[in-house]
Amino acid sequence: MKKNPMNYTLLCDFYELTMANGYFQTGMADQICYFDVFFRIVPDGGGFAIAAGLEQVIDYVEHLRFDDEDIDYLRGKGCFAEDFLTYLKGFRFTGDIWAVPEGTPIFPGEPILTVRAPAIEAQFIETFLLLTLNHQSLIATKSNRIVRAADGRPVSEFGSRRAQGSDGAILGARASYIAGCTGTACTLADQMYGSPAGGTMAHSWVQMFPDEYNAFKTYCELYPHAATLLVDTYNVLKSGVPNAIRAFKEVLLPRGITGCAIRLDSGDLTYLSRKARKMLDAAGLTECKIVASNSLDEYIIRDLLLQGAKIDSFGVGERLITSKSEPVFGGVYKLAAVEDRDGSVIPKIKISENAAKITNPHFKKVYRIFENESGKAIADLITVYDEVVDESQPLELFDPEATWKRKIVTDFTAVELLVPIFRRGEKVYQSPSITEMRSYCAAQIDLQWDEVKRFENPHNYYVDLSQKLWDIKQDLLKRAGR
């Protein structure tokens, strides 16, 4: 698989370096810290998000090095001690990382990645972790909404030319495939990550020929087993569909090929698709598919299908690849604990006037609780790292924002979500193939209740704290005078 050779070591906020220099000069470089990545709000008011981007995080951490050019640049800034720059020459990540696998449905407030490492190392990787997980999780979440709106019809990602930069196009296509899209128009995403590339033609292809029929006929001759003809260059119903029918019948049918398609890229897609379907069926081309594109999103797709559009698959571009309706994921990276000299974990909390920004302290685990009768997920439970959920005993869950709301669950299965990725700086996780991630994502979404998957006013899926963790949090708040 082709990899991007660019050195991303200095793709960090400058204050990560000034803090690192400060830690080094004050003897805090080796202080073991715990940081959590989590997010606060699901984009588009949805019921859940989709985790993506872990493979790029792993690649970054594995190859994190300061080369001579980096050191020379930092020396030129005039604010870093020479002994610190010498330290950076041998810099390697030596810590531990746990994360949820890509394709996992995730919810606000819960750690989706935890770092345990010396202060400089833990702090330094913050920017890249956030930009990678935020971007790909955002696009995966939007893509999955669109895929679910299509109700089993294939969705292809068509957004490269509207993406925010090359990485936005390539990694966005990767995330969209994990989340359920069937492929992408981005060729490099296929070469690098295995998101299947495909496409049809542009209007310019049709315009380059003396007439529409010859453009279609030539394309069918060149690509008889992948003939999707764009029929809206001139007039969909008066010329586009009739010329496509003629080309299919004269070129493909004599070869015994019945698999073909037309694409609609403008106009009233419901009306045009219904009329086109009748024309194709009347011509005996009942296996010919209709593909639709043109600034689609989950709401437009849902409305088209409710209106009876005869569309078999969708190509979705700018509103997917940019998550136009809500283009920021909002994941954050917060200190949760430190270790003292004897290895004891000391919880840390960030307090804010905004209650939603008060963090959950300590080194933590996240369990997903499944109801055995239905197999569905009913809640996530955040615990202190040394707690074990005993499935043989009743489990009390309570809303950490409204503690009187309590529920006893029995006959359940508890699954830890965070899995080891790095131990002592060595990778211990083998990333699945992108196809395996995609299958895993689909299976995990099936374990969510339909009420959680609603686009509007989804059911509030609870992310609860264990009693022990809740007590620790309340004690820290009281000590701070809250």
Coordinates of C-alpha atoms in Angstrom, one line a residue, residues 53-376:
G53 CA -8.6 7.7 11.8
L54 CA -6.8 5.3 14.2
E55 CA -4.6 3.8 11.5
Q56 CA -3.1 7.2 10.6
V57 CA -2.5 7.9 14.4
I58 CA -0.6 4.6 14.6
D59 CA 1.5 5.5 11.6
Y60 CA 2.3 8.9 13.0
V61 CA 3.3 7.7 16.4
E62 CA 5.4 4.9 15.0
H63 CA 7.4 7.3 12.7
L64 CA 7.6 10.2 15.1
R65 CA 11.2 11.6 14.7
F66 CA 12.9 15.0 14.7
D67 CA 15.3 15.2 11.8
D68 CA 18.2 17.6 11.4
E69 CA 16.1 20.0 9.4
D70 CA 13.5 20.1 12.2
I71 CA 16.2 20.7 14.9
D72 CA 17.7 23.5 12.8
Y73 CA 14.4 25.2 12.3
L74 CA 13.6 25.0 16.1
R75 CA 17.1 26.4 16.9
G76 CA 16.4 29.3 14.6
K77 CA 13.3 30.2 16.7
G78 CA 15.6 31.3 19.5
C79 CA 13.4 30.1 22.4
F80 CA 14.5 26.6 22.9
A81 CA 17.4 25.4 25.1
E82 CA 20.2 23.6 23.4
D83 CA 20.0 20.6 25.7
F84 CA 16.3 20.3 24.9
L85 CA 17.1 20.3 21.2
T86 CA 19.7 17.5 21.9
Y87 CA 17.0 15.6 23.7
L88 CA 14.7 15.9 20.7
K89 CA 17.2 14.3 18.4
G90 CA 16.6 11.0 20.1
F91 CA 12.9 11.6 20.7
R92 CA 10.7 8.5 20.4
F93 CA 7.2 7.7 21.8
T94 CA 7.7 5.3 24.7
G95 CA 4.2 5.3 26.2
D96 CA 0.9 3.3 26.0
I97 CA -2.2 4.0 24.0
W98 CA -5.6 2.5 24.1
A99 CA -8.3 3.3 21.6
V100 CA -11.7 2.1 20.2
P101 CA -11.4 0.3 16.9
E102 CA -12.3 2.2 13.8
G103 CA -15.9 1.9 12.8
T104 CA -17.1 1.8 16.5
P105 CA -20.2 3.8 17.3
I106 CA -19.2 6.4 19.9
F107 CA -21.0 8.8 22.2
P108 CA -20.3 12.1 23.9
G109 CA -18.1 12.2 27.0
E110 CA -16.5 8.8 26.7
P111 CA -12.8 8.3 26.0
I112 CA -12.2 7.1 22.5
L113 CA -8.4 7.1 22.9
T114 CA -6.3 7.3 26.0
V115 CA -2.6 8.1 26.2
R116 CA -0.3 7.1 29.1
A117 CA 3.2 8.5 28.6
P118 CA 5.9 10.9 29.9
A119 CA 4.6 14.5 29.9
I120 CA 6.5 15.7 26.8
E121 CA 5.5 12.7 24.7
A122 CA 1.9 12.8 25.8
Q123 CA 1.6 16.5 25.2
F124 CA 3.4 16.6 21.9
I125 CA 1.1 14.2 20.0
E126 CA -2.0 16.0 20.9
T127 CA -2.5 18.1 17.7
F128 CA -2.0 15.3 15.2
L129 CA -4.3 12.9 17.2
L130 CA -7.1 15.4 17.3
L131 CA -6.9 16.6 13.7
T132 CA -6.9 13.0 12.5
L133 CA -9.6 11.6 14.7
N134 CA -11.7 14.7 14.4
H135 CA -11.6 14.8 10.6
Q136 CA -12.1 11.1 9.8
S137 CA -14.7 10.6 12.6
L138 CA -16.6 13.6 11.2
I139 CA -16.7 12.3 7.7
A140 CA -17.4 8.7 8.8
T141 CA -20.4 10.0 10.9
K142 CA -21.8 12.1 8.0
S143 CA -21.3 9.2 5.5
N144 CA -23.1 6.7 7.7
R145 CA -26.1 9.0 8.0
I146 CA -26.2 9.3 4.2
V147 CA -25.8 5.5 3.8
R148 CA -28.6 4.8 6.2
A149 CA -30.8 7.3 4.4
A150 CA -30.2 5.4 1.2
D151 CA -31.9 2.4 2.8
G152 CA -29.7 -0.3 1.3
R153 CA -29.0 1.5 -2.0
P154 CA -25.2 1.9 -2.8
V155 CA -23.7 5.3 -2.0
S156 CA -20.4 6.4 -3.7
E157 CA -18.3 9.3 -2.4
F158 CA -17.9 11.9 -5.2
G159 CA -16.3 14.8 -3.2
S160 CA -12.6 15.1 -4.0
R161 CA -12.9 18.4 -6.0
R162 CA -14.8 20.1 -3.2
A163 CA -12.7 18.7 -0.3
Q164 CA -10.5 20.9 1.9
G165 CA -7.2 19.9 0.5
S166 CA -5.7 16.6 -0.7
D167 CA -5.7 14.9 2.7
G168 CA -9.4 16.0 3.1
A169 CA -10.2 14.2 -0.1
I170 CA -8.1 11.0 0.4
L171 CA -8.7 10.4 4.1
G172 CA -12.3 11.5 3.8
A173 CA -12.8 8.9 1.1
R174 CA -11.2 6.3 3.4
A175 CA -13.5 7.3 6.3
S176 CA -16.6 7.2 4.1
Y177 CA -15.8 3.6 3.0
I178 CA -15.4 2.5 6.6
A179 CA -18.8 4.0 7.4
G180 CA -20.6 2.2 4.6
C181 CA -20.1 3.9 1.3
T182 CA -19.5 1.4 -1.5
G183 CA -16.6 3.3 -3.1
T184 CA -15.1 6.6 -4.1
A185 CA -14.3 8.7 -7.2
C186 CA -10.8 9.4 -5.6
T187 CA -8.3 7.1 -7.4
L188 CA -5.5 7.8 -4.9
A189 CA -7.8 6.7 -2.0
D190 CA -8.1 3.3 -3.7
Q191 CA -4.4 3.0 -4.3
M192 CA -3.4 4.1 -0.7
Y193 CA -6.2 2.6 1.4
G194 CA -8.3 0.3 -0.7
S195 CA -11.5 2.3 -0.9
P196 CA -12.7 1.0 -4.3
A197 CA -12.5 3.7 -7.0
G198 CA -15.0 4.0 -9.8
G199 CA -16.8 6.5 -11.9
T200 CA -18.7 7.3 -15.1
M201 CA -18.1 10.3 -17.3
A202 CA -18.2 14.1 -17.3
H203 CA -20.5 16.3 -19.3
S204 CA -17.4 17.3 -21.3
W205 CA -17.2 13.7 -22.7
V206 CA -20.6 14.1 -24.2
Q207 CA -19.8 17.6 -25.5
M208 CA -16.6 16.5 -27.1
F209 CA -18.4 14.3 -29.7
P210 CA -20.5 15.5 -32.7
D211 CA -23.6 14.3 -30.9
E212 CA -24.8 12.7 -27.8
Y213 CA -25.5 9.3 -29.3
N214 CA -21.9 8.9 -30.6
A215 CA -20.6 9.9 -27.2
F216 CA -22.7 7.1 -25.6
K217 CA -22.0 4.5 -28.3
T218 CA -18.2 5.1 -28.0
Y219 CA -18.3 4.8 -24.2
C220 CA -20.3 1.6 -24.4
E221 CA -17.8 0.2 -26.9
L222 CA -14.8 1.1 -24.7
Y223 CA -16.4 0.0 -21.3
P224 CA -19.1 -2.5 -22.1
H225 CA -19.1 -3.9 -18.6
A226 CA -19.1 -0.6 -16.9
A227 CA -21.3 1.6 -19.0
T228 CA -22.9 4.3 -17.0
L229 CA -24.1 7.1 -19.2
L230 CA -24.6 10.7 -18.1
V231 CA -27.9 11.7 -19.6
D232 CA -28.5 15.3 -18.6
T233 CA -26.0 17.2 -20.8
Y234 CA -28.8 18.4 -23.1
N235 CA -32.2 17.1 -22.3
V236 CA -32.8 14.1 -20.1
L237 CA -36.1 12.8 -21.4
K238 CA -36.0 14.1 -25.0
S239 CA -32.4 13.1 -25.9
G240 CA -30.4 11.7 -23.0
V241 CA -32.4 8.6 -22.1
P242 CA -33.4 7.8 -25.7
N243 CA -29.8 8.0 -26.9
A244 CA -28.7 5.9 -24.0
I245 CA -31.3 3.3 -24.8
R246 CA -30.2 3.2 -28.4
A247 CA -26.5 2.8 -27.4
F248 CA -27.3 0.0 -24.9
K249 CA -29.5 -1.9 -27.5
E250 CA -27.0 -1.5 -30.3
V251 CA -23.7 -2.1 -28.5
L252 CA -24.4 -4.0 -25.3
L253 CA -27.4 -6.3 -25.9
P254 CA -25.9 -8.0 -29.0
R255 CA -23.0 -9.0 -26.7
G256 CA -25.4 -10.4 -24.1
I257 CA -24.6 -7.6 -21.7
T258 CA -27.7 -6.3 -19.7
G259 CA -25.9 -4.6 -16.8
C260 CA -25.7 -0.9 -17.5
A261 CA -26.8 2.4 -16.0
I262 CA -27.7 6.0 -16.6
R263 CA -26.8 8.9 -14.3
L264 CA -28.9 12.0 -13.5
D265 CA -27.0 15.0 -12.2
S266 CA -29.5 17.8 -12.3
G267 CA -33.2 18.7 -12.4
D268 CA -36.1 17.2 -10.5
L269 CA -34.6 13.8 -9.6
T270 CA -37.8 12.2 -8.5
Y271 CA -39.7 13.2 -11.6
L272 CA -36.9 12.4 -14.0
S273 CA -36.0 9.1 -12.5
R274 CA -39.6 7.9 -12.6
K275 CA -40.0 8.9 -16.2
A276 CA -36.6 7.4 -17.1
R277 CA -37.5 4.1 -15.4
K278 CA -40.7 3.8 -17.5
M279 CA -38.7 4.5 -20.7
L280 CA -36.0 2.0 -19.9
D281 CA -38.5 -0.7 -18.9
A282 CA -40.6 -0.1 -22.0
A283 CA -37.4 -0.6 -24.1
G284 CA -36.8 -4.0 -22.3
L285 CA -33.8 -2.6 -20.3
T286 CA -35.3 -3.6 -16.9
E287 CA -31.8 -4.3 -15.5
C288 CA -30.5 -0.9 -16.3
K289 CA -29.9 1.1 -13.1
I290 CA -30.4 4.7 -12.4
V291 CA -27.7 6.6 -10.5
A292 CA -28.4 10.1 -9.0
S293 CA -26.0 12.8 -8.0
N294 CA -26.1 16.6 -7.5
S295 CA -25.6 18.2 -4.0
L296 CA -27.2 15.3 -2.2
D297 CA -27.3 14.7 1.6
E298 CA -29.2 12.4 3.9
Y299 CA -32.3 14.6 4.0
I300 CA -32.6 15.0 0.3
I301 CA -32.0 11.3 -0.3
R302 CA -34.7 10.4 2.3
D303 CA -37.1 12.8 0.7
L304 CA -36.4 11.5 -2.8
L305 CA -37.2 8.0 -1.7
L306 CA -40.3 9.0 0.2
Q307 CA -41.5 10.8 -3.0
G308 CA -41.2 7.5 -5.0
A309 CA -38.0 8.3 -6.9
K310 CA -36.8 5.3 -8.9
I311 CA -33.1 5.6 -8.0
D312 CA -30.9 2.6 -7.5
S313 CA -27.7 4.3 -6.2
F314 CA -26.3 7.7 -5.2
G315 CA -23.2 9.7 -5.8
V316 CA -22.7 12.2 -2.9
G317 CA -20.0 14.8 -3.1
E318 CA -19.5 18.2 -1.3
R319 CA -22.1 17.7 1.5
L320 CA -20.4 14.4 2.4
I321 CA -16.7 15.2 2.1
T322 CA -17.0 18.5 3.9
S323 CA -19.8 17.5 6.2
K324 CA -21.3 20.7 5.1
S325 CA -24.2 20.8 7.6
E326 CA -21.8 20.6 10.6
P327 CA -18.1 20.7 9.5
V328 CA -16.5 20.5 13.0
F329 CA -16.4 17.3 15.1
G330 CA -15.1 19.0 18.3
G331 CA -13.0 16.2 19.9
V332 CA -10.7 17.4 22.7
Y333 CA -7.6 16.1 24.5
K334 CA -7.7 16.5 28.3
L335 CA -5.4 15.5 31.1
A336 CA -7.2 12.9 33.3
A337 CA -4.4 11.8 35.7
V338 CA -0.8 11.7 36.6
E339 CA 1.4 9.1 38.4
D340 CA 3.3 9.8 41.6
R341 CA 6.8 8.3 42.2
D342 CA 5.4 4.9 43.5
G343 CA 3.2 4.5 40.4
S344 CA -0.1 5.4 42.1
V345 CA -2.6 7.1 39.8
I346 CA -3.6 10.6 40.9
P347 CA -6.8 11.8 39.2
K348 CA -7.0 15.3 37.7
I349 CA -10.0 17.3 36.8
K350 CA -10.6 20.4 34.6
I351 CA -13.4 22.6 36.0
S352 CA -15.4 25.1 34.1
E353 CA -18.3 27.5 34.6
N354 CA -19.8 25.5 31.8
A355 CA -20.8 22.3 33.4
A356 CA -20.5 20.4 30.1
K357 CA -16.8 21.2 30.0
I358 CA -16.0 19.7 33.4
T359 CA -14.0 16.6 32.7
N360 CA -14.2 13.1 34.0
P361 CA -11.0 12.4 36.0
H362 CA -8.8 9.4 36.4
F363 CA -7.4 6.6 34.2
K364 CA -10.5 4.9 32.9
K365 CA -12.1 2.0 31.1
V366 CA -15.2 2.1 28.9
Y367 CA -17.7 -0.8 28.9
R368 CA -20.5 -1.2 26.4
I369 CA -23.4 -2.9 28.1
F370 CA -25.5 -5.2 25.8
E371 CA -28.9 -6.7 26.7
N372 CA -28.6 -10.4 26.2
E373 CA -32.3 -10.9 25.2
S374 CA -32.2 -8.5 22.3
G375 CA -28.4 -8.3 21.7
K376 CA -28.7 -4.5 21.6

